[in-house]
PDB file of C-alpha atoms in Angstrom:
ATOM      1  CA  UNK A   1     -28.540  -0.861   8.887  1.00  0.00           C
ATOM      2  CA  UNK A   2     -25.703  -2.965  10.580  1.00  0.00           C
ATOM      3  CA  UNK A   3     -23.364  -5.967   9.322  1.00  0.00           C
ATOM      4  CA  UNK A   4     -20.724  -8.439  10.909  1.00  0.00           C
ATOM      5  CA  UNK A   5     -17.494  -8.579   9.497  1.00  0.00           C
ATOM      6  CA  UNK A   6     -15.764 -11.542  10.583  1.00  0.00           C
ATOM      7  CA  UNK A   7     -11.942 -11.378  10.655  1.00  0.00           C
ATOM      8  CA  UNK A   8     -10.994 -15.099  11.053  1.00  0.00           C
ATOM      9  CA  UNK A   9      -9.769 -15.543   7.774  1.00  0.00           C
ATOM     10  CA  UNK A  10      -7.572 -12.263   7.969  1.00  0.00           C
ATOM     11  CA  UNK A  11      -5.972 -13.848  11.216  1.00  0.00           C
ATOM     12  CA  UNK A  12      -6.976 -10.575  13.148  1.00  0.00           C
ATOM     13  CA  UNK A  13      -9.069 -10.178  16.151  1.00  0.00           C
ATOM     14  CA  UNK A  14     -11.896  -7.888  16.253  1.00  0.00           C
ATOM     15  CA  UNK A  15     -10.744  -5.954  19.460  1.00  0.00           C
ATOM     16  CA  UNK A  16      -7.511  -4.977  16.815  1.00  0.00           C
ATOM     17  CA  UNK A  17      -9.739  -3.933  14.501  1.00  0.00           C
ATOM     18  CA  UNK A  18     -11.658  -1.887  16.602  1.00  0.00           C
ATOM     19  CA  UNK A  19      -8.643  -0.171  17.914  1.00  0.00           C
ATOM     20  CA  UNK A  20      -6.945   0.521  14.362  1.00  0.00           C
ATOM     21  CA  UNK A  21     -10.152   1.789  12.920  1.00  0.00           C
ATOM     22  CA  UNK A  22     -10.426   4.021  15.975  1.00  0.00           C
ATOM     23  CA  UNK A  23      -6.803   5.620  15.416  1.00  0.00           C
ATOM     24  CA  UNK A  24      -8.104   6.332  12.093  1.00  0.00           C
ATOM     25  CA  UNK A  25     -11.337   8.052  13.733  1.00  0.00           C
ATOM     26  CA  UNK A  26     -13.618   5.162  11.801  1.00  0.00           C
ATOM     27  CA  UNK A  27     -16.045   3.967  14.753  1.00  0.00           C
ATOM     28  CA  UNK A  28     -16.907   0.151  14.686  1.00  0.00           C
ATOM     29  CA  UNK A  29     -17.486  -2.483  17.283  1.00  0.00           C
ATOM     30  CA  UNK A  30     -15.611  -5.417  18.205  1.00  0.00           C
ATOM     31  CA  UNK A  31     -18.173  -8.251  17.726  1.00  0.00           C
ATOM     32  CA  UNK A  32     -18.626 -11.619  18.072  1.00  0.00           C
ATOM     33  CA  UNK A  33     -18.973 -14.057  14.916  1.00  0.00           C
ATOM     34  CA  UNK A  34     -21.086 -17.180  14.838  1.00  0.00           C
ATOM     35  CA  UNK A  35     -18.773 -20.075  16.508  1.00  0.00           C
ATOM     36  CA  UNK A  36     -16.013 -17.652  17.347  1.00  0.00           C
ATOM     37  CA  UNK A  37     -13.003 -18.835  18.650  1.00  0.00           C
ATOM     38  CA  UNK A  38     -11.757 -15.710  20.713  1.00  0.00           C
ATOM     39  CA  UNK A  39     -13.330 -14.579  23.933  1.00  0.00           C
ATOM     40  CA  UNK A  40     -16.100 -12.153  24.055  1.00  0.00           C
ATOM     41  CA  UNK A  41     -13.498  -9.670  25.314  1.00  0.00           C
ATOM     42  CA  UNK A  42     -11.545 -10.118  22.104  1.00  0.00           C
ATOM     43  CA  UNK A  43     -13.841 -11.309  18.948  1.00  0.00           C
ATOM     44  CA  UNK A  44     -13.177 -12.372  15.652  1.00  0.00           C
ATOM     45  CA  UNK A  45     -15.295  -9.743  14.126  1.00  0.00           C
ATOM     46  CA  UNK A  46     -16.482  -6.116  14.069  1.00  0.00           C
ATOM     47  CA  UNK A  47     -19.819  -4.723  13.402  1.00  0.00           C
ATOM     48  CA  UNK A  48     -20.063  -1.925  11.269  1.00  0.00           C
ATOM     49  CA  UNK A  49     -23.210   0.316  11.083  1.00  0.00           C
ATOM     50  CA  UNK A  50     -24.745   2.779   8.461  1.00  0.00           C
ATOM     51  CA  UNK A  51     -26.273   5.310  10.543  1.00  0.00           C
ATOM     52  CA  UNK A  52     -23.223   7.709  10.848  1.00  0.00           C
ATOM     53  CA  UNK A  53     -22.911   7.933   6.960  1.00  0.00           C
ATOM     54  CA  UNK A  54     -26.269   8.187   6.195  1.00  0.00           C
ATOM     55  CA  UNK A  55     -26.984  10.920   8.787  1.00  0.00           C
ATOM     56  CA  UNK A  56     -24.084  12.841   7.168  1.00  0.00           C
ATOM     57  CA  UNK A  57     -25.362  12.863   4.113  1.00  0.00           C
ATOM     58  CA  UNK A  58     -22.905  10.673   2.686  1.00  0.00           C
ATOM     59  CA  UNK A  59     -23.638   9.753  -0.876  1.00  0.00           C
ATOM     60  CA  UNK A  60     -22.108   6.568  -3.208  1.00  0.00           C
ATOM     61  CA  UNK A  61     -18.670   8.086  -3.532  1.00  0.00           C
ATOM     62  CA  UNK A  62     -18.326   8.438   0.056  1.00  0.00           C
ATOM     63  CA  UNK A  63     -19.288   5.209   0.945  1.00  0.00           C
ATOM     64  CA  UNK A  64     -17.314   3.494  -1.531  1.00  0.00           C
ATOM     65  CA  UNK A  65     -13.994   5.763  -0.267  1.00  0.00           C
ATOM     66  CA  UNK A  66     -14.818   4.631   3.583  1.00  0.00           C
ATOM     67  CA  UNK A  67     -15.116   1.152   2.607  1.00  0.00           C
ATOM     68  CA  UNK A  68     -11.870   1.114   0.760  1.00  0.00           C
ATOM     69  CA  UNK A  69     -10.223   3.107   3.815  1.00  0.00           C
ATOM     70  CA  UNK A  70     -11.790   0.728   6.318  1.00  0.00           C
ATOM     71  CA  UNK A  71      -9.714  -2.142   4.278  1.00  0.00           C
ATOM     72  CA  UNK A  72      -6.636  -0.250   4.163  1.00  0.00           C
ATOM     73  CA  UNK A  73      -6.883  -0.066   7.727  1.00  0.00           C
ATOM     74  CA  UNK A  74      -7.454  -3.738   8.085  1.00  0.00           C
ATOM     75  CA  UNK A  75      -5.165  -5.044   5.629  1.00  0.00           C
ATOM     76  CA  UNK A  76      -2.381  -2.961   7.334  1.00  0.00           C
ATOM     77  CA  UNK A  77      -3.508  -2.515  10.640  1.00  0.00           C
ATOM     78  CA  UNK A  78      -0.121  -2.002  12.649  1.00  0.00           C
ATOM     79  CA  UNK A  79       1.224   0.700  10.186  1.00  0.00           C
ATOM     80  CA  UNK A  80       0.872   3.759  11.847  1.00  0.00           C
ATOM     81  CA  UNK A  81       1.235   5.616   8.435  1.00  0.00           C
ATOM     82  CA  UNK A  82      -1.430   4.463   6.798  1.00  0.00           C
ATOM     83  CA  UNK A  83      -3.848   4.927   9.936  1.00  0.00           C
ATOM     84  CA  UNK A  84      -2.762   8.691   9.947  1.00  0.00           C
ATOM     85  CA  UNK A  85      -3.344   8.495   6.241  1.00  0.00           C
ATOM     86  CA  UNK A  86      -6.772   7.325   6.581  1.00  0.00           C
ATOM     87  CA  UNK A  87      -7.514   9.345   9.737  1.00  0.00           C
ATOM     88  CA  UNK A  88      -6.731  12.542   7.594  1.00  0.00           C
ATOM     89  CA  UNK A  89      -8.867  11.389   4.820  1.00  0.00           C
ATOM     90  CA  UNK A  90     -11.902  10.614   7.357  1.00  0.00           C
ATOM     91  CA  UNK A  91     -11.495  14.223   8.831  1.00  0.00           C
ATOM     92  CA  UNK A  92     -11.865  15.690   5.370  1.00  0.00           C
ATOM     93  CA  UNK A  93     -14.878  13.957   4.162  1.00  0.00           C
ATOM     94  CA  UNK A  94     -16.383  14.816   7.828  1.00  0.00           C
ATOM     95  CA  UNK A  95     -15.503  18.442   7.270  1.00  0.00           C
ATOM     96  CA  UNK A  96     -17.213  18.099   4.165  1.00  0.00           C
ATOM     97  CA  UNK A  97     -20.795  16.498   5.903  1.00  0.00           C
ATOM     98  CA  UNK A  98     -20.899  17.427   8.996  1.00  0.00           C
ATOM     99  CA  UNK A  99     -23.213  15.782  11.413  1.00  0.00           C
ATOM    100  CA  UNK A 100     -26.999  17.478  11.144  1.00  0.00           C
ATOM    101  CA  UNK A 101     -27.390  20.601  13.460  1.00  0.00           C
ATOM    102  CA  UNK A 102     -23.594  21.140  14.124  1.00  0.00           C
ATOM    103  CA  UNK A 103     -22.725  22.786  10.944  1.00  0.00           C
ATOM    104  CA  UNK A 104     -22.514  26.800  10.336  1.00  0.00           C
TER     105      UNK A 104
END
């Protein structure tokens, strides 16, 4: 499953969100939204997919945590301390839920 998140009301571009979340080790894709005022190279939205979390076996708690971390980064995307804090949380949860076939 995939969903599209419009960032127009936040005044943020999909390109900026993609970069900030990527720096926090959260992979999304910048994506155009309906009637997007931005160019296709910048966009006003991001596309978020669920396959990685389901493949890793995340439960409801981990998914809720991840959603909160995404919100933390989007709310303060120019703050390197927030991005670094979230990055460490992401690394921790990914270590606890490795990709199938790569664990010990």
